[in-house]
PDB file of C-alpha atoms and ligand atoms in Angstrom:
ATOM      1  CA  UNK A   1      -8.777 -17.402  -9.655  1.00  0.00           C
ATOM      2  CA  UNK A   2      -5.072 -17.423 -10.506  1.00  0.00           C
ATOM      3  CA  UNK A   3      -2.816 -20.485 -10.422  1.00  0.00           C
ATOM      4  CA  UNK A   4       0.794 -20.301  -9.128  1.00  0.00           C
ATOM      5  CA  UNK A   5       2.177 -21.005 -12.607  1.00  0.00           C
ATOM      6  CA  UNK A   6       0.265 -17.969 -13.969  1.00  0.00           C
ATOM      7  CA  UNK A   7       2.116 -15.745 -11.474  1.00  0.00           C
ATOM      8  CA  UNK A   8       5.562 -16.840 -12.704  1.00  0.00           C
ATOM      9  CA  UNK A   9       8.048 -14.102 -13.632  1.00  0.00           C
ATOM     10  CA  UNK A  10      11.481 -14.678 -15.225  1.00  0.00           C
ATOM     11  CA  UNK A  11      14.073 -11.903 -15.364  1.00  0.00           C
ATOM     12  CA  UNK A  12      17.565 -12.008 -16.854  1.00  0.00           C
ATOM     13  CA  UNK A  13      20.434  -9.538 -16.672  1.00  0.00           C
ATOM     14  CA  UNK A  14      24.146  -9.393 -17.477  1.00  0.00           C
ATOM     15  CA  UNK A  15      26.373  -8.859 -14.433  1.00  0.00           C
ATOM     16  CA  UNK A  16      28.717  -5.882 -14.777  1.00  0.00           C
ATOM     17  CA  UNK A  17      31.946  -4.741 -13.157  1.00  0.00           C
ATOM     18  CA  UNK A  18      30.067  -2.205 -10.989  1.00  0.00           C
ATOM     19  CA  UNK A  19      28.419  -5.152  -9.201  1.00  0.00           C
ATOM     20  CA  UNK A  20      31.680  -6.934  -8.350  1.00  0.00           C
ATOM     21  CA  UNK A  21      33.410  -7.262  -4.991  1.00  0.00           C
ATOM     22  CA  UNK A  22      37.167  -7.120  -4.361  1.00  0.00           C
ATOM     23  CA  UNK A  23      37.547 -10.731  -5.532  1.00  0.00           C
ATOM     24  CA  UNK A  24      35.887  -9.920  -8.852  1.00  0.00           C
ATOM     25  CA  UNK A  25      32.739 -11.888  -8.022  1.00  0.00           C
ATOM     26  CA  UNK A  26      29.243 -10.421  -7.796  1.00  0.00           C
ATOM     27  CA  UNK A  27      28.188  -9.058  -4.382  1.00  0.00           C
ATOM     28  CA  UNK A  28      25.701 -11.159  -2.428  1.00  0.00           C
ATOM     29  CA  UNK A  29      23.652  -7.992  -1.963  1.00  0.00           C
ATOM     30  CA  UNK A  30      23.273  -7.619  -5.745  1.00  0.00           C
ATOM     31  CA  UNK A  31      21.887 -11.157  -5.908  1.00  0.00           C
ATOM     32  CA  UNK A  32      19.553 -10.445  -2.979  1.00  0.00           C
ATOM     33  CA  UNK A  33      18.270  -7.307  -4.710  1.00  0.00           C
ATOM     34  CA  UNK A  34      17.571  -9.326  -7.873  1.00  0.00           C
ATOM     35  CA  UNK A  35      15.691 -11.869  -5.738  1.00  0.00           C
ATOM     36  CA  UNK A  36      13.655  -9.188  -3.941  1.00  0.00           C
ATOM     37  CA  UNK A  37      12.864  -7.318  -7.187  1.00  0.00           C
ATOM     38  CA  UNK A  38      11.710 -10.431  -9.047  1.00  0.00           C
ATOM     39  CA  UNK A  39       9.624 -11.631  -6.106  1.00  0.00           C
ATOM     40  CA  UNK A  40       8.204  -8.105  -5.754  1.00  0.00           C
ATOM     41  CA  UNK A  41       6.959  -8.159  -9.351  1.00  0.00           C
ATOM     42  CA  UNK A  42       5.113 -11.422  -8.626  1.00  0.00           C
ATOM     43  CA  UNK A  43       3.601 -10.070  -5.395  1.00  0.00           C
ATOM     44  CA  UNK A  44       2.555  -6.664  -6.804  1.00  0.00           C
ATOM     45  CA  UNK A  45       0.878  -8.235  -9.837  1.00  0.00           C
ATOM     46  CA  UNK A  46      -0.934 -10.806  -7.719  1.00  0.00           C
ATOM     47  CA  UNK A  47      -2.039  -8.230  -5.134  1.00  0.00           C
ATOM     48  CA  UNK A  48      -3.160  -5.824  -7.854  1.00  0.00           C
ATOM     49  CA  UNK A  49      -1.141  -3.018  -6.236  1.00  0.00           C
ATOM     50  CA  UNK A  50       1.758  -2.391  -3.878  1.00  0.00           C
ATOM     51  CA  UNK A  51       3.099  -5.141  -1.656  1.00  0.00           C
ATOM     52  CA  UNK A  52       6.088  -4.747   0.680  1.00  0.00           C
ATOM     53  CA  UNK A  53       8.726  -7.287   1.623  1.00  0.00           C
ATOM     54  CA  UNK A  54       7.992  -8.458   5.175  1.00  0.00           C
ATOM     55  CA  UNK A  55      10.550 -11.268   5.436  1.00  0.00           C
ATOM     56  CA  UNK A  56      13.309 -13.027   3.526  1.00  0.00           C
ATOM     57  CA  UNK A  57      14.227 -16.501   4.761  1.00  0.00           C
ATOM     58  CA  UNK A  58      17.801 -17.671   5.136  1.00  0.00           C
ATOM     59  CA  UNK A  59      19.583 -17.591   1.757  1.00  0.00           C
ATOM     60  CA  UNK A  60      22.605 -19.744   0.913  1.00  0.00           C
ATOM     61  CA  UNK A  61      24.988 -18.776  -1.915  1.00  0.00           C
ATOM     62  CA  UNK A  62      26.028 -22.032  -3.566  1.00  0.00           C
ATOM     63  CA  UNK A  63      28.582 -20.819  -6.122  1.00  0.00           C
ATOM     64  CA  UNK A  64      30.141 -17.472  -7.162  1.00  0.00           C
ATOM     65  CA  UNK A  65      28.629 -15.398  -9.969  1.00  0.00           C
ATOM     66  CA  UNK A  66      31.204 -13.664 -12.179  1.00  0.00           C
ATOM     67  CA  UNK A  67      31.283 -10.428 -14.127  1.00  0.00           C
ATOM     68  CA  UNK A  68      29.740 -11.064 -17.561  1.00  0.00           C
ATOM     69  CA  UNK A  69      27.605 -14.009 -16.421  1.00  0.00           C
ATOM     70  CA  UNK A  70      23.903 -13.899 -17.310  1.00  0.00           C
ATOM     71  CA  UNK A  71      21.848 -13.991 -14.110  1.00  0.00           C
ATOM     72  CA  UNK A  72      18.354 -15.522 -14.291  1.00  0.00           C
ATOM     73  CA  UNK A  73      15.826 -15.096 -11.483  1.00  0.00           C
ATOM     74  CA  UNK A  74      12.524 -16.950 -11.685  1.00  0.00           C
ATOM     75  CA  UNK A  75       9.813 -16.442  -9.112  1.00  0.00           C
ATOM     76  CA  UNK A  76       6.291 -17.620  -8.479  1.00  0.00           C
ATOM     77  CA  UNK A  77       3.672 -17.469  -5.763  1.00  0.00           C
ATOM     78  CA  UNK A  78       3.636 -20.499  -3.456  1.00  0.00           C
ATOM     79  CA  UNK A  79       1.023 -19.440  -0.931  1.00  0.00           C
ATOM     80  CA  UNK A  80      -1.487 -16.668  -0.274  1.00  0.00           C
ATOM     81  CA  UNK A  81      -3.117 -15.859   3.063  1.00  0.00           C
ATOM     82  CA  UNK A  82      -5.319 -12.900   4.022  1.00  0.00           C
ATOM     83  CA  UNK A  83      -2.893 -10.101   3.142  1.00  0.00           C
ATOM     84  CA  UNK A  84       0.429 -11.961   3.014  1.00  0.00           C
ATOM     85  CA  UNK A  85       1.950 -14.065   0.247  1.00  0.00           C
ATOM     86  CA  UNK A  86       4.965 -16.342  -0.005  1.00  0.00           C
ATOM     87  CA  UNK A  87       7.028 -16.113  -3.184  1.00  0.00           C
ATOM     88  CA  UNK A  88       9.715 -18.659  -4.062  1.00  0.00           C
ATOM     89  CA  UNK A  89      12.700 -17.536  -6.148  1.00  0.00           C
ATOM     90  CA  UNK A  90      15.353 -19.597  -7.928  1.00  0.00           C
ATOM     91  CA  UNK A  91      18.601 -17.930  -9.037  1.00  0.00           C
ATOM     92  CA  UNK A  92      20.690 -19.447 -11.845  1.00  0.00           C
ATOM     93  CA  UNK A  93      23.515 -18.304 -14.112  1.00  0.00           C
ATOM     94  CA  UNK A  94      24.655 -18.936 -17.639  1.00  0.00           C
ATOM     95  CA  UNK A  95      28.438 -18.538 -17.720  1.00  0.00           C
ATOM     96  CA  UNK A  96      29.603 -15.813 -20.110  1.00  0.00           C
ATOM     97  CA  UNK A  97      32.421 -17.901 -21.624  1.00  0.00           C
ATOM     98  CA  UNK A  98      30.864 -21.334 -22.258  1.00  0.00           C
ATOM     99  CA  UNK A  99      27.647 -22.959 -23.422  1.00  0.00           C
ATOM    100  CA  UNK A 100      26.981 -25.281 -20.528  1.00  0.00           C
ATOM    101  CA  UNK A 101      24.035 -26.213 -18.368  1.00  0.00           C
ATOM    102  CA  UNK A 102      22.668 -23.436 -16.156  1.00  0.00           C
ATOM    103  CA  UNK A 103      24.249 -23.301 -12.710  1.00  0.00           C
ATOM    104  CA  UNK A 104      22.023 -23.083  -9.628  1.00  0.00           C
ATOM    105  CA  UNK A 105      23.245 -20.154  -7.493  1.00  0.00           C
ATOM    106  CA  UNK A 106      20.635 -19.781  -4.747  1.00  0.00           C
ATOM    107  CA  UNK A 107      16.996 -20.204  -3.791  1.00  0.00           C
ATOM    108  CA  UNK A 108      14.947 -18.046  -1.463  1.00  0.00           C
ATOM    109  CA  UNK A 109      11.489 -17.683   0.049  1.00  0.00           C
ATOM    110  CA  UNK A 110      10.068 -14.226   0.714  1.00  0.00           C
ATOM    111  CA  UNK A 111       6.935 -12.969   2.431  1.00  0.00           C
ATOM    112  CA  UNK A 112       5.167  -9.931   0.967  1.00  0.00           C
ATOM    113  CA  UNK A 113       2.242  -8.040   2.462  1.00  0.00           C
ATOM    114  CA  UNK A 114      -0.273  -6.179   0.274  1.00  0.00           C
ATOM    115  CA  UNK A 115      -1.036  -2.590   1.302  1.00  0.00           C
ATOM    116  CA  UNK A 116      -3.818  -0.160   0.347  1.00  0.00           C
ATOM    117  CA  UNK A 117      -3.421   3.576  -0.406  1.00  0.00           C
ATOM    118  CA  UNK A 118      -3.415   4.367   3.323  1.00  0.00           C
ATOM    119  CA  UNK A 119      -0.633   1.841   3.973  1.00  0.00           C
ATOM    120  CA  UNK A 120      -2.975  -0.609   5.718  1.00  0.00           C
ATOM    121  CA  UNK A 121      -2.786  -4.328   5.010  1.00  0.00           C
ATOM    122  CA  UNK A 122      -5.129  -5.333   2.210  1.00  0.00           C
ATOM    123  CA  UNK A 123      -6.709  -8.732   1.370  1.00  0.00           C
ATOM    124  CA  UNK A 124      -5.299 -10.665  -1.586  1.00  0.00           C
ATOM    125  CA  UNK A 125      -7.222 -13.153  -3.750  1.00  0.00           C
ATOM    126  CA  UNK A 126      -7.213 -16.882  -2.997  1.00  0.00           C
ATOM    127  CA  UNK A 127      -4.821 -19.063  -4.974  1.00  0.00           C
ATOM    128  CA  UNK A 128      -6.122 -21.766  -7.321  1.00  0.00           C
ATOM    129  CA  UNK A 129      -4.025 -24.924  -6.879  1.00  0.00           C
ATOM    130  CA  UNK A 130      -4.173 -27.168  -9.938  1.00  0.00           C
ATOM    131  CA  UNK A 131      -1.223 -29.530  -9.864  1.00  0.00           C
ATOM    132  CA  UNK A 132       0.289 -31.866  -7.255  1.00  0.00           C
ATOM    133  CA  UNK A 133       3.479 -29.745  -7.388  1.00  0.00           C
ATOM    134  CA  UNK A 134       1.502 -26.562  -6.620  1.00  0.00           C
ATOM    135  CA  UNK A 135      -0.237 -28.276  -3.700  1.00  0.00           C
ATOM    136  CA  UNK A 136       3.135 -29.515  -2.364  1.00  0.00           C
ATOM    137  CA  UNK A 137       4.621 -25.996  -2.532  1.00  0.00           C
ATOM    138  CA  UNK A 138       1.539 -24.560  -0.820  1.00  0.00           C
ATOM    139  CA  UNK A 139       1.746 -27.112   2.029  1.00  0.00           C
ATOM    140  CA  UNK A 140       5.484 -26.496   2.522  1.00  0.00           C
ATOM    141  CA  UNK A 141       4.942 -22.715   2.478  1.00  0.00           C
ATOM    142  CA  UNK A 142       2.306 -23.154   5.200  1.00  0.00           C
ATOM    143  CA  UNK A 143       4.889 -24.997   7.338  1.00  0.00           C
ATOM    144  CA  UNK A 144       7.463 -22.213   6.793  1.00  0.00           C
ATOM    145  CA  UNK A 145       4.827 -19.606   7.742  1.00  0.00           C
ATOM    146  CA  UNK A 146       4.055 -21.428  10.996  1.00  0.00           C
ATOM    147  CA  UNK A 147       7.774 -21.524  11.817  1.00  0.00           C
ATOM    148  CA  UNK A 148       8.256 -17.802  11.042  1.00  0.00           C
ATOM    149  CA  UNK A 149       5.291 -16.770  13.169  1.00  0.00           C
ATOM    150  CA  UNK A 150       6.132 -19.038  16.086  1.00  0.00           C
ATOM    151  CA  UNK A 151       9.780 -17.851  16.063  1.00  0.00           C
ATOM    152  CA  UNK A 152       8.626 -14.220  16.046  1.00  0.00           C
ATOM    153  CA  UNK A 153       6.187 -14.906  18.916  1.00  0.00           C
ATOM    154  CA  UNK A 154       8.903 -16.703  20.925  1.00  0.00           C
ATOM    155  CA  UNK A 155      11.340 -13.789  20.477  1.00  0.00           C
ATOM    156  CA  UNK A 156       8.675 -11.247  21.473  1.00  0.00           C
ATOM    157  CA  UNK A 157       7.801 -13.315  24.575  1.00  0.00           C
ATOM    158  CA  UNK A 158      11.472 -13.556  25.547  1.00  0.00           C
ATOM    159  CA  UNK A 159      11.864  -9.777  25.185  1.00  0.00           C
ATOM    160  CA  UNK A 160       8.952  -9.243  27.542  1.00  0.00           C
ATOM    161  CA  UNK A 161      10.643 -11.492  30.096  1.00  0.00           C
ATOM    162  CA  UNK A 162      13.945  -9.641  29.473  1.00  0.00           C
ATOM    163  CA  UNK A 163      12.227  -6.263  29.925  1.00  0.00           C
ATOM    164  CA  UNK A 164      10.975  -7.341  33.351  1.00  0.00           C
ATOM    165  CA  UNK A 165      14.557  -8.366  34.170  1.00  0.00           C
ATOM    166  CA  UNK A 166      16.105  -5.070  33.058  1.00  0.00           C
ATOM    167  CA  UNK A 167      13.531  -3.180  35.123  1.00  0.00           C
ATOM    168  CA  UNK A 168      15.506  -4.328  38.119  1.00  0.00           C
ATOM    169  CA  UNK A 169      13.554  -7.236  39.539  1.00  0.00           C
ATOM    170  CA  UNK A 170      15.664  -8.897  42.247  1.00  0.00           C
ATOM    171  CA  UNK A 171      17.348 -12.092  41.191  1.00  0.00           C
ATOM    172  CA  UNK A 172      17.170 -11.353  37.427  1.00  0.00           C
ATOM    173  CA  UNK A 173      19.953 -10.428  34.998  1.00  0.00           C
ATOM    174  CA  UNK A 174      18.839  -6.798  35.081  1.00  0.00           C
ATOM    175  CA  UNK A 175      18.449  -6.689  38.852  1.00  0.00           C
ATOM    176  CA  UNK A 176      20.678  -4.649  41.144  1.00  0.00           C
ATOM    177  CA  UNK A 177      24.130  -5.760  42.294  1.00  0.00           C
TER     178      UNK A 177
HETATM  179  C1  ACO B 201       8.856  -2.944  -1.994  1.00  0.00           C
HETATM  180  C2  ACO B 201       9.921  -2.754  -0.935  1.00  0.00           C
HETATM  181  O1  ACO B 201      11.034  -2.625  -1.247  1.00  0.00           O
HETATM  182  S1  ACO B 201       9.424  -2.802   0.673  1.00  0.00           S
HETATM  183  C3  ACO B 201      10.834  -2.363   1.637  1.00  0.00           C
HETATM  184  C4  ACO B 201      11.083  -3.257   2.771  1.00  0.00           C
HETATM  185  N1  ACO B 201       9.895  -3.595   3.512  1.00  0.00           N
HETATM  186  C5  ACO B 201       9.275  -2.737   4.350  1.00  0.00           C
HETATM  187  O2  ACO B 201       9.607  -1.583   4.476  1.00  0.00           O
HETATM  188  C6  ACO B 201       8.130  -3.315   5.141  1.00  0.00           C
HETATM  189  C7  ACO B 201       8.194  -2.862   6.621  1.00  0.00           C
HETATM  190  N2  ACO B 201       7.253  -3.618   7.420  1.00  0.00           N
HETATM  191  C8  ACO B 201       5.942  -3.246   7.525  1.00  0.00           C
HETATM  192  O3  ACO B 201       5.524  -2.250   6.973  1.00  0.00           O
HETATM  193  C9  ACO B 201       5.049  -4.126   8.367  1.00  0.00           C
HETATM  194  O4  ACO B 201       5.830  -4.917   9.250  1.00  0.00           O
HETATM  195  C10 ACO B 201       4.172  -5.084   7.493  1.00  0.00           C
HETATM  196  C11 ACO B 201       3.195  -4.236   6.651  1.00  0.00           C
HETATM  197  C12 ACO B 201       5.012  -5.951   6.568  1.00  0.00           C
HETATM  198  C13 ACO B 201       3.366  -6.032   8.397  1.00  0.00           C
HETATM  199  O5  ACO B 201       2.733  -5.234   9.346  1.00  0.00           O
HETATM  200  P1  ACO B 201       2.027  -5.905  10.612  1.00  0.00           P
HETATM  201  O6  ACO B 201       1.566  -4.820  11.505  1.00  0.00           O
HETATM  202  O7  ACO B 201       2.889  -7.004  11.159  1.00  0.00           O
HETATM  203  O8  ACO B 201       0.744  -6.503   9.945  1.00  0.00           O
HETATM  204  P2  ACO B 201      -0.110  -7.706  10.444  1.00  0.00           P
HETATM  205  O9  ACO B 201       0.263  -8.164  11.815  1.00  0.00           O
HETATM  206  O10 ACO B 201      -1.555  -7.339  10.168  1.00  0.00           O
HETATM  207  O11 ACO B 201       0.323  -8.850   9.436  1.00  0.00           O
HETATM  208  C14 ACO B 201      -0.048  -8.785   8.074  1.00  0.00           C
HETATM  209  C15 ACO B 201       0.252 -10.133   7.447  1.00  0.00           C
HETATM  210  O12 ACO B 201       1.666 -10.305   7.338  1.00  0.00           O
HETATM  211  C16 ACO B 201       2.053 -11.496   7.977  1.00  0.00           C
HETATM  212  N3  ACO B 201       3.396 -11.258   8.519  1.00  0.00           N
HETATM  213  C17 ACO B 201       3.866 -10.143   9.118  1.00  0.00           C
HETATM  214  N4  ACO B 201       5.153 -10.304   9.448  1.00  0.00           N
HETATM  215  C18 ACO B 201       5.498 -11.546   9.060  1.00  0.00           C
HETATM  216  C19 ACO B 201       6.700 -12.309   9.133  1.00  0.00           C
HETATM  217  N5  ACO B 201       7.811 -11.828   9.692  1.00  0.00           N
HETATM  218  N6  ACO B 201       6.692 -13.556   8.625  1.00  0.00           N
HETATM  219  C20 ACO B 201       5.572 -14.058   8.052  1.00  0.00           C
HETATM  220  N7  ACO B 201       4.408 -13.389   7.943  1.00  0.00           N
HETATM  221  C21 ACO B 201       4.382 -12.151   8.451  1.00  0.00           C
HETATM  222  C22 ACO B 201       0.980 -11.743   9.024  1.00  0.00           C
HETATM  223  O13 ACO B 201       0.931 -13.101   9.406  1.00  0.00           O
HETATM  224  C23 ACO B 201      -0.263 -11.333   8.246  1.00  0.00           C
HETATM  225  O14 ACO B 201      -0.600 -12.346   7.318  1.00  0.00           O
HETATM  226  P3  ACO B 201      -2.124 -12.592   6.813  1.00  0.00           P
HETATM  227  O15 ACO B 201      -2.779 -11.244   6.658  1.00  0.00           O
HETATM  228  O16 ACO B 201      -1.973 -13.277   5.500  1.00  0.00           O
HETATM  229  O17 ACO B 201      -2.770 -13.436   7.845  1.00  0.00           O
END
C-alpha cells in the first residue's frame, strides 16, 4: 500500500510574460492550470492510469505572482475512496529579484476520478496512513467530501422542485399568470 507522502509531487516553473494579465501579474487561470496539472500527476500515478478532475474547491489567491517569479506547486493525496481521490495542492513563489522566504500564494483541494479504457469509473487502491498528520488530512478530506456530496444532492433536489414549478403547477413560480 502507498502512503500519502509517497504520492507527493513537486513542480517548479518560471513565470513568463505570455502568462501575464494587463497589470503585469500572472493570470489566476495560469495558477489554476498549474494546480490542476500537478494534482493530476498525483492522481494518475496513484490510480495507475487516467484520472479526470471532478471538482476543484474554492481557491483564494493570497498575493500576486509576477513575471520572472519561480512558481512551486506541491501536491499529495489526502484521501482515496472507491474510484475518487482528494489531492491537496500548495502554491508558493520564490521572487525573481530577492533571496527571501517562499511566499504562500494559494492552496486548493481537488477531486479526481479514475477511469478505465471504456471511460467507466475504476477502483483505486486503499491509502496507507502512517503519521498523525496523514490521518488528520484524511479525516478533514472526508469532511470536505461529505460537504461536496450533500451540496450537490441539495442542488439536485432543488432543481427537481424547480422543474415541477416551471411545468406550470398553480401557485408556483413557474405557474401561469
Ligand atoms: C485530466 C483532465 O483534464 S479532465 C478534464 C475535466 N474533467 C472532466 O472532463 C470530467 C467530467 N466529469 C465526468 O466525466 C464525470 O462527472 C465523473 C467521471 C467525474 C464522475 O462521474 P459520475 O457519473 O458522477 O460517477 P459516480 O457517480 O460513479 O462517482 C464516481 C466517484 O466520484 C465521486 N464524485 C463525483 N462527483 C463528485 C463531486 N462533485 N465531488 C466529490 N466527489 C464526486 C463520487 O462520490 C464517486 O466516488 P467513489 O467512487 O470514491 O465513491
